[in-house]
Short mmCIF file of C-alpha atoms and ligand atoms in Angstrom, two decimals:
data_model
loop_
_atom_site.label_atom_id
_atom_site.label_comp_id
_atom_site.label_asym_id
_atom_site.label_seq_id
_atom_site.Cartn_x
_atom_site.Cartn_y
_atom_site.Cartn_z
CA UNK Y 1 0.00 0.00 0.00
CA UNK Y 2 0.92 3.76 -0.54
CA UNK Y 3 2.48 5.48 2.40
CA UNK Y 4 0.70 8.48 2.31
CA UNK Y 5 3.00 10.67 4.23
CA UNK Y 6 5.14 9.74 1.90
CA UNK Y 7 3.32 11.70 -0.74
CA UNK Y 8 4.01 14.81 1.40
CA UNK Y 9 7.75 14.21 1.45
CA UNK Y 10 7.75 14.12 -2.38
CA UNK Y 11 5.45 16.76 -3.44
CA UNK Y 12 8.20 19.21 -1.39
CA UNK Y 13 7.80 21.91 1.18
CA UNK Y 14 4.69 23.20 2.30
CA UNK Y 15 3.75 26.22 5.01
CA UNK Y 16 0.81 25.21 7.66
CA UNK Y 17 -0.63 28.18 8.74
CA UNK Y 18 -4.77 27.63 10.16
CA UNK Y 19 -6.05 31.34 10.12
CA UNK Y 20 -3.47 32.51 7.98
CA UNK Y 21 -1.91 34.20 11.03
CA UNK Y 22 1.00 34.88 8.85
CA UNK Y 23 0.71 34.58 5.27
CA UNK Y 24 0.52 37.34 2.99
CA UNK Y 25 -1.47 36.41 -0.04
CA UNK Y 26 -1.05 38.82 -2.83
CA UNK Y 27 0.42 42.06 -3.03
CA UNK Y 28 -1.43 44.68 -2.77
CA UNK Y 29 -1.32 48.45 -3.18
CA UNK Y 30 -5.07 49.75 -1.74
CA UNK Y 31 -4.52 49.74 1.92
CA UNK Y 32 -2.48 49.69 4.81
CA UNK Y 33 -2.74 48.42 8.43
CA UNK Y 34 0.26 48.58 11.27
CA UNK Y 35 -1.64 46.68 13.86
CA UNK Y 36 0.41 47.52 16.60
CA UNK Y 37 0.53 51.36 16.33
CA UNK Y 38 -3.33 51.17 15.67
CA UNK Y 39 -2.33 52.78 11.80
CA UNK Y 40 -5.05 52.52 8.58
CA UNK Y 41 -4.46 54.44 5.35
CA UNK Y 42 -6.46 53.95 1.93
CA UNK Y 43 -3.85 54.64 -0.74
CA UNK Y 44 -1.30 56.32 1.74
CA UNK Y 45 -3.93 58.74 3.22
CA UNK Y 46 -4.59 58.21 7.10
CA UNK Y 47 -8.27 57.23 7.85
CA UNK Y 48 -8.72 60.06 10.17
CA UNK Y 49 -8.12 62.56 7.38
CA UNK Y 50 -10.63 61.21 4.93
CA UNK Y 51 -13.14 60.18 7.63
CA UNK Y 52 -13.56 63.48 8.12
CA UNK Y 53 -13.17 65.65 5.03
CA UNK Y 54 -14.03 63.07 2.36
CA UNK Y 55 -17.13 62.10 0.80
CA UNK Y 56 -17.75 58.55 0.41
CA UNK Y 57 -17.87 58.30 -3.18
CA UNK Y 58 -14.82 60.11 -3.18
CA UNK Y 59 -12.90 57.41 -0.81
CA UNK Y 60 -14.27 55.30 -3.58
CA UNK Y 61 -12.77 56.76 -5.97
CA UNK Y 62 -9.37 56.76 -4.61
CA UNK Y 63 -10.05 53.15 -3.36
CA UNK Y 64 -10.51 52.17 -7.08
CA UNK Y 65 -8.52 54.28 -9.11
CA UNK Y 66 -5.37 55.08 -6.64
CA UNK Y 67 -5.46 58.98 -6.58
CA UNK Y 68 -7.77 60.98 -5.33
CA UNK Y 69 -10.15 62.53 -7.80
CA UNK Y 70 -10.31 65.90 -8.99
CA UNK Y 71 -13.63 67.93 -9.17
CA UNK Y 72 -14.24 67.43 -12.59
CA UNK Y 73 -13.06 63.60 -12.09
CA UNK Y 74 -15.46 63.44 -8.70
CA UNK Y 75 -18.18 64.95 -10.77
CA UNK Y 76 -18.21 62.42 -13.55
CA UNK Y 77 -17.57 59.63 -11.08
CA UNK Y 78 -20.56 60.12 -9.42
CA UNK Y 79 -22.66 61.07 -12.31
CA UNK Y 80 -21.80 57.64 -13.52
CA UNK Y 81 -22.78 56.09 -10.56
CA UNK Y 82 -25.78 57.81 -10.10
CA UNK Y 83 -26.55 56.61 -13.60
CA UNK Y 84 -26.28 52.92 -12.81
CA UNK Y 85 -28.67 52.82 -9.25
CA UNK Y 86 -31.78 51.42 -10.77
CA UNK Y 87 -31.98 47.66 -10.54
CA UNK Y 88 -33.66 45.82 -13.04
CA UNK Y 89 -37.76 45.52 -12.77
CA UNK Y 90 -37.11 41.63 -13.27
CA UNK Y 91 -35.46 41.60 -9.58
CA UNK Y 92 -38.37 42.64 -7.92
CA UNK Y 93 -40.32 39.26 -8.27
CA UNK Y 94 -36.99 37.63 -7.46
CA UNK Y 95 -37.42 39.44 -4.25
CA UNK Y 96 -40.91 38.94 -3.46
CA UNK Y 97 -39.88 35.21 -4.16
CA UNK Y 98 -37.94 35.45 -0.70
CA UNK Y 99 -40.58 34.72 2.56
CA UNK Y 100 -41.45 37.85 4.36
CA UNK Y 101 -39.36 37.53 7.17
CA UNK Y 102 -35.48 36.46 5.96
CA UNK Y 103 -32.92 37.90 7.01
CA UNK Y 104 -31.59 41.07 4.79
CA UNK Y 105 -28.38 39.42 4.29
CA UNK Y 106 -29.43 36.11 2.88
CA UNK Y 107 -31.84 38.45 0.63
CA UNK Y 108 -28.77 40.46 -0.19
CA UNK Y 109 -26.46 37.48 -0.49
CA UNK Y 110 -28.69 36.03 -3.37
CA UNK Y 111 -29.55 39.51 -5.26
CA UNK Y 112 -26.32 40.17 -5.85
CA UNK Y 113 -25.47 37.43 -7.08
CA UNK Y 114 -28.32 37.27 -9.66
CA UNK Y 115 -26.98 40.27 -11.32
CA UNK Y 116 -24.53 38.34 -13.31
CA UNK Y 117 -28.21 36.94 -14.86
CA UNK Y 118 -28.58 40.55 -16.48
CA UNK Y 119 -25.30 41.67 -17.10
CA UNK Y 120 -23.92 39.34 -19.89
CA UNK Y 121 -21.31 41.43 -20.06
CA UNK Y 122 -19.52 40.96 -16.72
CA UNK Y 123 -17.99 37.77 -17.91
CA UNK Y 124 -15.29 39.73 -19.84
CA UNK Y 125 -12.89 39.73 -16.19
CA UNK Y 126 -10.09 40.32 -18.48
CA UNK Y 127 -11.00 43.30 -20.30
CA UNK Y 128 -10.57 46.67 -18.19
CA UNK Y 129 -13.21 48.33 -19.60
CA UNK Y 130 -15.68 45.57 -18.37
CA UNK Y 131 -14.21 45.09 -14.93
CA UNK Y 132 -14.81 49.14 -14.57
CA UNK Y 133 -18.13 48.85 -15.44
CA UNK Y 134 -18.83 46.44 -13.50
CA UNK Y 135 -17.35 48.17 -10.67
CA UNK Y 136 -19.55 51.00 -11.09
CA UNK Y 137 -22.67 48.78 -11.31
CA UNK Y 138 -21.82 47.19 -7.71
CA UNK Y 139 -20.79 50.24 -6.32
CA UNK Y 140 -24.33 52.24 -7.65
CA UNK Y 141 -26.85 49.13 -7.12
CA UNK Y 142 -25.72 47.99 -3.94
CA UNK Y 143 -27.93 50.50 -2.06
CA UNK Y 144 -30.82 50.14 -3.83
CA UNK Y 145 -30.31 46.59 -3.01
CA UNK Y 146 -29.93 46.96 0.55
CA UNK Y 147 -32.56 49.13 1.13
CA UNK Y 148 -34.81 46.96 -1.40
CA UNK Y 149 -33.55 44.07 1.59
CA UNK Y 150 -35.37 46.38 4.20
CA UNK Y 151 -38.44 47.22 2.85
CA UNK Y 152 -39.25 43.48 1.92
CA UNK Y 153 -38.59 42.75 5.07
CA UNK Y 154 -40.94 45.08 6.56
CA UNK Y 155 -43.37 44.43 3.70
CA UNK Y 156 -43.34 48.45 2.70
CA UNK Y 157 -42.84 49.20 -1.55
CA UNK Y 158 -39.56 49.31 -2.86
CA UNK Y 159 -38.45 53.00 -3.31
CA UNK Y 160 -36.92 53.92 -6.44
CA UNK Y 161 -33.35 55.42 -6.33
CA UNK Y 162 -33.15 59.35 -6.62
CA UNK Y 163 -30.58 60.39 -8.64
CA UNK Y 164 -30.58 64.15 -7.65
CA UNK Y 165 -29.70 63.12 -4.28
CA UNK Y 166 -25.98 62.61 -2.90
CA UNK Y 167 -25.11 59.13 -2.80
CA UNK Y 168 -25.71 58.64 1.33
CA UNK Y 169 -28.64 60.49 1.23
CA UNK Y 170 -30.52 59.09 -1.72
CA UNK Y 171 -29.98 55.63 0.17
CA UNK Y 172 -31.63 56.95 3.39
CA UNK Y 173 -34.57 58.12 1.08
CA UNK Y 174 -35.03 54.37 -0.16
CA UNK Y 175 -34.99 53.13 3.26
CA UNK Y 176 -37.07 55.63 4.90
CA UNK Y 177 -39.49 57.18 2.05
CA UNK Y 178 -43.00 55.23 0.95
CA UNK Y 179 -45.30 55.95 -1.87
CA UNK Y 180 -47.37 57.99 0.74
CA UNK Y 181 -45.29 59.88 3.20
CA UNK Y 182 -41.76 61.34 1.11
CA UNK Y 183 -38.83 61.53 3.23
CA UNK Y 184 -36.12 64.50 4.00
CA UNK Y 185 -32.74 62.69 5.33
CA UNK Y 186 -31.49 65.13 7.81
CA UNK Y 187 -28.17 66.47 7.41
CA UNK Y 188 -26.17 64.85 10.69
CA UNK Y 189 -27.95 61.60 9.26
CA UNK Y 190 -26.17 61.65 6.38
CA UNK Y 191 -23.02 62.55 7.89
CA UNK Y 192 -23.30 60.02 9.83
CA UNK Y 193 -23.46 57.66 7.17
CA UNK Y 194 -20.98 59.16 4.58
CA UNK Y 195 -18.00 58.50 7.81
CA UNK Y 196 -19.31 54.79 8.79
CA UNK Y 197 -19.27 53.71 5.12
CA UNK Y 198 -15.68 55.26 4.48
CA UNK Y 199 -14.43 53.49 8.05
CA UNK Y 200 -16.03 50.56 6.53
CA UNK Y 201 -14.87 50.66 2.73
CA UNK Y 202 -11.67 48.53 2.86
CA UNK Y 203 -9.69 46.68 5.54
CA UNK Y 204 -7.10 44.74 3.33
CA UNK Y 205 -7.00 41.09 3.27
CA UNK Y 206 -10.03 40.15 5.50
CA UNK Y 207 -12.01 37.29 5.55
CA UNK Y 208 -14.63 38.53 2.83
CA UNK Y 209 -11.89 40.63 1.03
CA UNK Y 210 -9.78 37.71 0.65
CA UNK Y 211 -12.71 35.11 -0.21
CA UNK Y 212 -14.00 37.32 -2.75
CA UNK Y 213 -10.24 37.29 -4.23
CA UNK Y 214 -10.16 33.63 -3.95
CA UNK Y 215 -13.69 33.62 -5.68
CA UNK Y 216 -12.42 35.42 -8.40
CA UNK Y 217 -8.90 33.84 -9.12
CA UNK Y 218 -10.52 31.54 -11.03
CA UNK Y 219 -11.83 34.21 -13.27
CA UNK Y 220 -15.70 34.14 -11.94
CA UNK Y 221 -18.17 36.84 -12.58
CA UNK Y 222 -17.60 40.06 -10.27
CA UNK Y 223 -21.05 39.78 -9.27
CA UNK Y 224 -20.84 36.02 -8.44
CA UNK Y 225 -17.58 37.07 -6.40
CA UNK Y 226 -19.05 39.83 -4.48
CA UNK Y 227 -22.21 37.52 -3.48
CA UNK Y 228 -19.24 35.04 -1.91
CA UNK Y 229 -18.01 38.48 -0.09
CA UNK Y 230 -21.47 39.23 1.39
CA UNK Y 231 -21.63 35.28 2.36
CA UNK Y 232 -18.25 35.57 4.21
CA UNK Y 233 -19.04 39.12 5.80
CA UNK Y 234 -22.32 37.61 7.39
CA UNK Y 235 -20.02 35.34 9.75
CA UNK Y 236 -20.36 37.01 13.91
CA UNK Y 237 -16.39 36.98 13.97
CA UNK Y 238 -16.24 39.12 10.83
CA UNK Y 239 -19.23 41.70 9.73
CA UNK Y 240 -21.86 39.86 11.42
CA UNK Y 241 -20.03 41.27 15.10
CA UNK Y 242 -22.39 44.91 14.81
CA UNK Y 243 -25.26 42.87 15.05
CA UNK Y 244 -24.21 40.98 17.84
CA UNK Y 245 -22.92 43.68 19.59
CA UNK Y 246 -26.31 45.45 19.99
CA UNK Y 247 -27.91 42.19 20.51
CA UNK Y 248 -24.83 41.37 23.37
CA UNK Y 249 -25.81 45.03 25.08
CA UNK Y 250 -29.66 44.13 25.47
CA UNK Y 251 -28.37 41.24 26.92
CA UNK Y 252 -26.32 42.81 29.48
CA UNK Y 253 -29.20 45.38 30.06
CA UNK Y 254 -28.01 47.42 32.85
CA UNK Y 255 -24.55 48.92 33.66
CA UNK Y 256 -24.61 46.74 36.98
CA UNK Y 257 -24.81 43.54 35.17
CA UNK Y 258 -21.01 44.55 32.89
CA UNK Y 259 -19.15 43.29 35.69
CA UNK Y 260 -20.73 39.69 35.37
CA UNK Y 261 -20.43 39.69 31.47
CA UNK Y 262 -17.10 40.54 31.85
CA UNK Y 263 -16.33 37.36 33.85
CA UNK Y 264 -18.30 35.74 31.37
CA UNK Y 265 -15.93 36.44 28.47
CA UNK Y 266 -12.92 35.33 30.15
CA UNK Y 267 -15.05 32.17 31.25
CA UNK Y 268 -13.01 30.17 28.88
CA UNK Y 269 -15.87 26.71 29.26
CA UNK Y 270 -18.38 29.48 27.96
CA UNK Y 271 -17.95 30.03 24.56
CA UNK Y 272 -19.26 33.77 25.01
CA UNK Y 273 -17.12 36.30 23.57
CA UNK Y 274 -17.20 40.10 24.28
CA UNK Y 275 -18.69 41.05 21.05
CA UNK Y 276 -16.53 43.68 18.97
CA UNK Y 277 -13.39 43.26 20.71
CA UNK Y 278 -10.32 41.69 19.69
CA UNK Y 279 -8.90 42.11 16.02
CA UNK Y 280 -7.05 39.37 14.12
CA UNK Y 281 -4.72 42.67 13.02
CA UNK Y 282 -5.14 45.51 15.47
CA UNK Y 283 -3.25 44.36 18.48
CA UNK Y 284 -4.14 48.01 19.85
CA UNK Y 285 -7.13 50.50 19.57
CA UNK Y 286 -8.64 49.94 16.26
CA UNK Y 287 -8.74 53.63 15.05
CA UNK Y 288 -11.82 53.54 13.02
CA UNK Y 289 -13.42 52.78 16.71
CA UNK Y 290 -11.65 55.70 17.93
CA UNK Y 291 -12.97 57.85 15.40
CA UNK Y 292 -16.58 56.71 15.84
CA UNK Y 293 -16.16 56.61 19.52
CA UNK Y 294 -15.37 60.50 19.17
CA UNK Y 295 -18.35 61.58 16.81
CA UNK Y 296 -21.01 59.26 18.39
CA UNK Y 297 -21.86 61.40 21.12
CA UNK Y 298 -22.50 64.16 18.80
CA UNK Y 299 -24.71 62.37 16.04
CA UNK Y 300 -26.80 60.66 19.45
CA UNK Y 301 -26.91 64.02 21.09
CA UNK Y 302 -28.46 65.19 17.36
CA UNK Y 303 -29.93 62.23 16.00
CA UNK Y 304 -31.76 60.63 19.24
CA UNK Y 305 -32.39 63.96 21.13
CA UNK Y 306 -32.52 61.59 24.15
CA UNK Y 307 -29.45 60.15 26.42
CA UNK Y 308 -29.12 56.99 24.72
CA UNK Y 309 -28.54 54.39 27.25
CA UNK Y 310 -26.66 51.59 25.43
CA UNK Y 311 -24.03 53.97 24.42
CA UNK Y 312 -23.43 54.74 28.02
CA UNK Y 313 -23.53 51.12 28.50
CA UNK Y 314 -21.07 50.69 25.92
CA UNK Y 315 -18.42 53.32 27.38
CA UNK Y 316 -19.07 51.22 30.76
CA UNK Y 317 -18.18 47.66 29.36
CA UNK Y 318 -14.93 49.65 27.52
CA UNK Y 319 -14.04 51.18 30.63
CA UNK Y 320 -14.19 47.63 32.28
CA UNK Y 321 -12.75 45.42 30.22
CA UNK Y 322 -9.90 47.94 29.50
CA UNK Y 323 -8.86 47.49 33.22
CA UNK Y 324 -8.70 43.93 33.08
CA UNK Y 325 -6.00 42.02 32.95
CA UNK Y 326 -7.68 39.31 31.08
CA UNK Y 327 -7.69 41.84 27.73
CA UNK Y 328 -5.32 44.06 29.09
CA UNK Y 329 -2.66 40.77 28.41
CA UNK Y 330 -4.13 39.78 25.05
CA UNK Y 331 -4.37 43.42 23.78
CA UNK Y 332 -8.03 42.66 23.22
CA UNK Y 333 -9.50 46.37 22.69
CA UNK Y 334 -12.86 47.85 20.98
CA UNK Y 335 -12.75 47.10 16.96
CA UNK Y 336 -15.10 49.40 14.76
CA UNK Y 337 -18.33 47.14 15.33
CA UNK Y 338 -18.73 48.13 18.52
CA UNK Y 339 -19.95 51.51 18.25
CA UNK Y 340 -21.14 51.25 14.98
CA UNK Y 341 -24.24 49.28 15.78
CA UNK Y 342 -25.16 52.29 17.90
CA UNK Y 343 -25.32 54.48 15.41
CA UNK Y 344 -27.21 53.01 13.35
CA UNK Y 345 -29.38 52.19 15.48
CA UNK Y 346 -29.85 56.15 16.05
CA UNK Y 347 -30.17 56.31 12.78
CA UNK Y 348 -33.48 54.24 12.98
CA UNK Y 349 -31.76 51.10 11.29
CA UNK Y 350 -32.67 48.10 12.08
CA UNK Y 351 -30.91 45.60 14.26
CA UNK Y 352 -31.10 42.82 11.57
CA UNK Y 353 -29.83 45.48 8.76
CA UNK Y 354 -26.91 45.96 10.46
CA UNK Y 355 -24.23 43.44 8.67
CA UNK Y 356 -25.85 44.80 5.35
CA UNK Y 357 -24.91 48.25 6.02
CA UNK Y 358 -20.90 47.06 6.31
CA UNK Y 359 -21.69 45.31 3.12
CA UNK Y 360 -22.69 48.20 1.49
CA UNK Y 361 -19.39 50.02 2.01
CA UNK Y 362 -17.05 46.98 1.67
CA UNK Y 363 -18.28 46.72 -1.63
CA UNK Y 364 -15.98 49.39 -2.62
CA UNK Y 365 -13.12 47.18 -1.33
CA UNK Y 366 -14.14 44.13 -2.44
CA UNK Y 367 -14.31 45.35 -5.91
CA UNK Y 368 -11.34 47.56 -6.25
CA UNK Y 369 -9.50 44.23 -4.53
CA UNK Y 370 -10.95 41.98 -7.40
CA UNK Y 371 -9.30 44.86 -10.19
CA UNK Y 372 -6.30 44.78 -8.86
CA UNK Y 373 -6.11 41.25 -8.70
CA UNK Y 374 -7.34 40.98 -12.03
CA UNK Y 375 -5.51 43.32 -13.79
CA UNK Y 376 -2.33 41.47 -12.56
CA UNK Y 377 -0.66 39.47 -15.62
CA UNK Y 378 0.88 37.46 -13.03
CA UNK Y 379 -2.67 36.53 -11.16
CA UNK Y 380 -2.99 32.28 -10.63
CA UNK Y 381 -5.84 30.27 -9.33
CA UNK Y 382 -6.03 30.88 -5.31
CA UNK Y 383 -5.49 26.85 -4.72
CA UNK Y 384 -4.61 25.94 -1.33
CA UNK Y 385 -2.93 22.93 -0.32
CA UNK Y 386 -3.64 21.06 3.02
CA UNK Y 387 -1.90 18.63 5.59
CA UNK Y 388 -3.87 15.65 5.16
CA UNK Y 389 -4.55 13.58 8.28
CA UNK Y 390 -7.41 11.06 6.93
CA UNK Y 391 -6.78 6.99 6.67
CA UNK Y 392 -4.18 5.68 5.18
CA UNK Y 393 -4.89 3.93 1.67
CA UNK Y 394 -7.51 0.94 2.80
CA UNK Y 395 -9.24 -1.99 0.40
CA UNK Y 396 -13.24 -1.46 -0.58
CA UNK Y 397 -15.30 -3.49 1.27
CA UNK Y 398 -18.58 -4.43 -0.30
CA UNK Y 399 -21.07 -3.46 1.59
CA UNK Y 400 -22.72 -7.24 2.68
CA UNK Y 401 -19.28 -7.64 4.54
CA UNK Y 402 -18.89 -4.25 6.69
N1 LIG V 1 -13.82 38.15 24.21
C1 LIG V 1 -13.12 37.34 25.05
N2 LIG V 1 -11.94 36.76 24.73
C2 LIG V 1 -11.46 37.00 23.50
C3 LIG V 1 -12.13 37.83 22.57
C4 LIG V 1 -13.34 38.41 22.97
N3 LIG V 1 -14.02 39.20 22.14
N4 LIG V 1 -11.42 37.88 21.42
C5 LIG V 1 -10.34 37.12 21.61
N5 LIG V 1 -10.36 36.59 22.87
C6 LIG V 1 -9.32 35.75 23.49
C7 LIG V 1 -9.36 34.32 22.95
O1 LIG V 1 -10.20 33.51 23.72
C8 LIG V 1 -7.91 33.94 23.04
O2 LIG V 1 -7.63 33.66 24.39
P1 LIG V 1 -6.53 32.53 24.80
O3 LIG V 1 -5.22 33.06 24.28
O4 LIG V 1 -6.61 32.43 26.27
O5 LIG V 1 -6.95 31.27 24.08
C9 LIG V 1 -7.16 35.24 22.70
O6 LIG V 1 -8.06 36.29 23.08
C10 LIG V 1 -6.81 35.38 21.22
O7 LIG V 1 -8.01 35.25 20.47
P2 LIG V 1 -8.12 34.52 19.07
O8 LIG V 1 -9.50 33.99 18.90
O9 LIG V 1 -6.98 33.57 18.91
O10 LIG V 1 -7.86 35.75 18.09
P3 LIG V 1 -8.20 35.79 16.56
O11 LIG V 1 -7.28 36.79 15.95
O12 LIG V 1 -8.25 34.43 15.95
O13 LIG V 1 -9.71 36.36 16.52
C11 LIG V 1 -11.55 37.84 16.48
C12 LIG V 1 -10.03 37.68 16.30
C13 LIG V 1 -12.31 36.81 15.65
C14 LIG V 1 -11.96 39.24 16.00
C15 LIG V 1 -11.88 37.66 17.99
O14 LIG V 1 -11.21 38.64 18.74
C16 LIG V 1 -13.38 37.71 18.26
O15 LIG V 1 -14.06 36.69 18.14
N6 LIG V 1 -13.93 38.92 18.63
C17 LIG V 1 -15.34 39.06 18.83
C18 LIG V 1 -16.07 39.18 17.49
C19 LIG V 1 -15.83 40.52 16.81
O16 LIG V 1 -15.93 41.57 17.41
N7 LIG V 1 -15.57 40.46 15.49
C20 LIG V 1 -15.38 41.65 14.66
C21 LIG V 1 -13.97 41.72 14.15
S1 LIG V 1 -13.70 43.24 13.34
C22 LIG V 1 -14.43 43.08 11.84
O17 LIG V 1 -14.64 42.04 11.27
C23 LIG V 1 -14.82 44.33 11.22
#
């Protein structure tokens, strides 16, 4: 019989790395993360600077193309996206095909991927012009997607996009506006908005950025690969966390019961985790949580009108589990999701909606990570190999004698 560890000795030298704790798989020029000095740039420029003076289309811009745009370039850019919002009138029975009450992201998951049904075209992954298009398609129908997630959900009509609205605010519209009552996005809402979606918009070589790379190395529609993206966000360890954070500070309910959640966490027989901290990357503050951290009490103080009681819940738990030695040793400190849920929650988003909103931005990621890769002349099949620990080679048995 074949010795199969044998075949491992042959077929030469291979890295085993579970998590890929430290493997780099590509290069890369989009973003940059020093996890230990808490450091995020998009194309060299510090996320602190365009969180706060940048629109989101333009981070999108630069995420895509490299630079920054110009006005004139800014201009076009979002004229063409603007352009591209509608979805077709085809998808609208493929939604009501989905029962009343399924989660957004499994709604999401499946529209997107349909769109490689209705544009033929996308299938040209080696053609620049396409994969731009393409681009622009995702980045434009994605919110009329979402927000097309939401009202099914709540059984209201599906807005139509408006194109004479800015980008954040046109997709408050579609979640907020019906036939009968028209709907005036208030400025600190959008805001709001336009700084979560850039903090969102690219992270480098997550778990969805990097699945939707591995989904496209073997030259898969864009629309097929950003459906895989969505799949891997949905995961509570990865996009899924915002969601669980809100649904983790219900839980805890009261600011006398952080104390026991905390022991909890560290329980390590209970598989409870604090929700939105830790980062595979950031070994210390994650700044896009410092930045949201900073602006939330303004946009609740605006937004709510009222104290809002999970937030102060929130800075609590922080406070606590910042003095513990438990995280304290395994630099375990707040990651973006969890303030993020509390904002949109101010924002009157759903709990459930949540995950769907970080899809939203990382689209802009996800498909200026699949151009890259595919404009690469050196770009293989992602193939993995594995250390295989199964039976060794063994006789068939027919099935009278097992
Ligand atoms: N609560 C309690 N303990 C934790 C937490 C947490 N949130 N996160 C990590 N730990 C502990 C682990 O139990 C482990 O302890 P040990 O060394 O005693 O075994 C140690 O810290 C290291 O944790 P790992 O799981 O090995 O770290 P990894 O890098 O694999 O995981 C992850 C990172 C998934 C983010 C993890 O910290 C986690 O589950 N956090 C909660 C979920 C979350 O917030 N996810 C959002 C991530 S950000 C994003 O996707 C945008």
């Amino acid at each position: 019989a074949v010795d199969i560890s044998s075949l491992y000795r042959d077929a030469g030298f291979f890295t085993y790395d579970p998590g890929f704790m430290a493997t780099a798989s590509c290069h890369s020029a989009i973003t940059f993360i020093d996890g230990e000095k808490g450091v995020l740039l998009y194309r060299g420029y510090p996320i602190e600077q365009l969180a706060t003076k940048a629109s989101f289309l333009e981070v999108a811009y630069l995420l895509f193309y490299g630079n920054l745009p110009d006005e004139k370039e800014l201009d076009d850019f979002e004229g063409v996206i603007m352009q591209h919002t509608m979805l077709n009138e085809n998808l609208k029975s493929f939604l009501d095909g989905f029962r009343y009450d399924a989660h957004p992201m499994a709604v999401l998951c499946g529209v997107v991927g349909s769109l490689s049904a209705f544009y033929h075209d996308s299938i040209n992954v080696h053609d620049p012009h396409y994969r731009e298009v393409s681009a622009h398609r995702l980045i434009a129908k994605i919110p009329t997607i979402a927000a097309a997630t939401y009202k099914h959900n709540v059984g209201e009509p599906i807005m139509y996009p408006r194109n004479d609205l800015r980008y954040c605010a046109n997709f408050l519209y579609m979640m907020f506006a019906t036939p009968c009552a028209d709907y005036e996005p208030r400025l600190i809402a959008e805001k709001a908005l336009n700084l979560l979606f850039i903090l969102h918009a690219d992270h480098e070589q997550n778990a969805s950025t990097s699945t939707v790379r591995l989904a496209g190395s073997s030259g898969a529609n864009p629309f097929a690969c950003i459906a895989a993206g969505v799949a891997s966000l949905w995961g509570p360890a990865h996009g899924g966390a915002n969601e669980a954070v809100l649904d983790m500070l219900a839980e805890i309910g009261s600011v006398a019961n952080v104390a026991k959640f905390i022991d909890k966490a560290k329980d390590k027989d209970d598989p409870f985790r604090l929700m939105g901290f830790g980062h595979r990357v950031y070994k210390n503050y994650d700044p896009r949580a410092m930045i949201i951290r900073e602006v939330c009490h303004q946009v609740l103080e605006e937004l709510a009108d009222v104290k809002n009681p999970l937030f102060d819940l929130a800075l609590e738990l922080e406070r606590i589990a910042l003095e513990d030695e438990y995280f304290v040793e395994r630099k375990l400190y707040p990651n973006v999701d969890f303030y993020s849920g509390i904002i949109y929650q101010a924002l009157g988003i759903p709990r459930n909606m949540f995950t769907v909103m970080f899809a939203l931005a990382r689209t802009v990621g996800w498909v200026s990570h699949w151009a890259e890769m595919m404009s690469e002349p050196s770009m293989r099949i992602g193939r993995p190999r594995q250390i295989y620990h199964g039976p060794q080679v063994r006789d068939y048995v027919p099935i009278s004698k097992r």
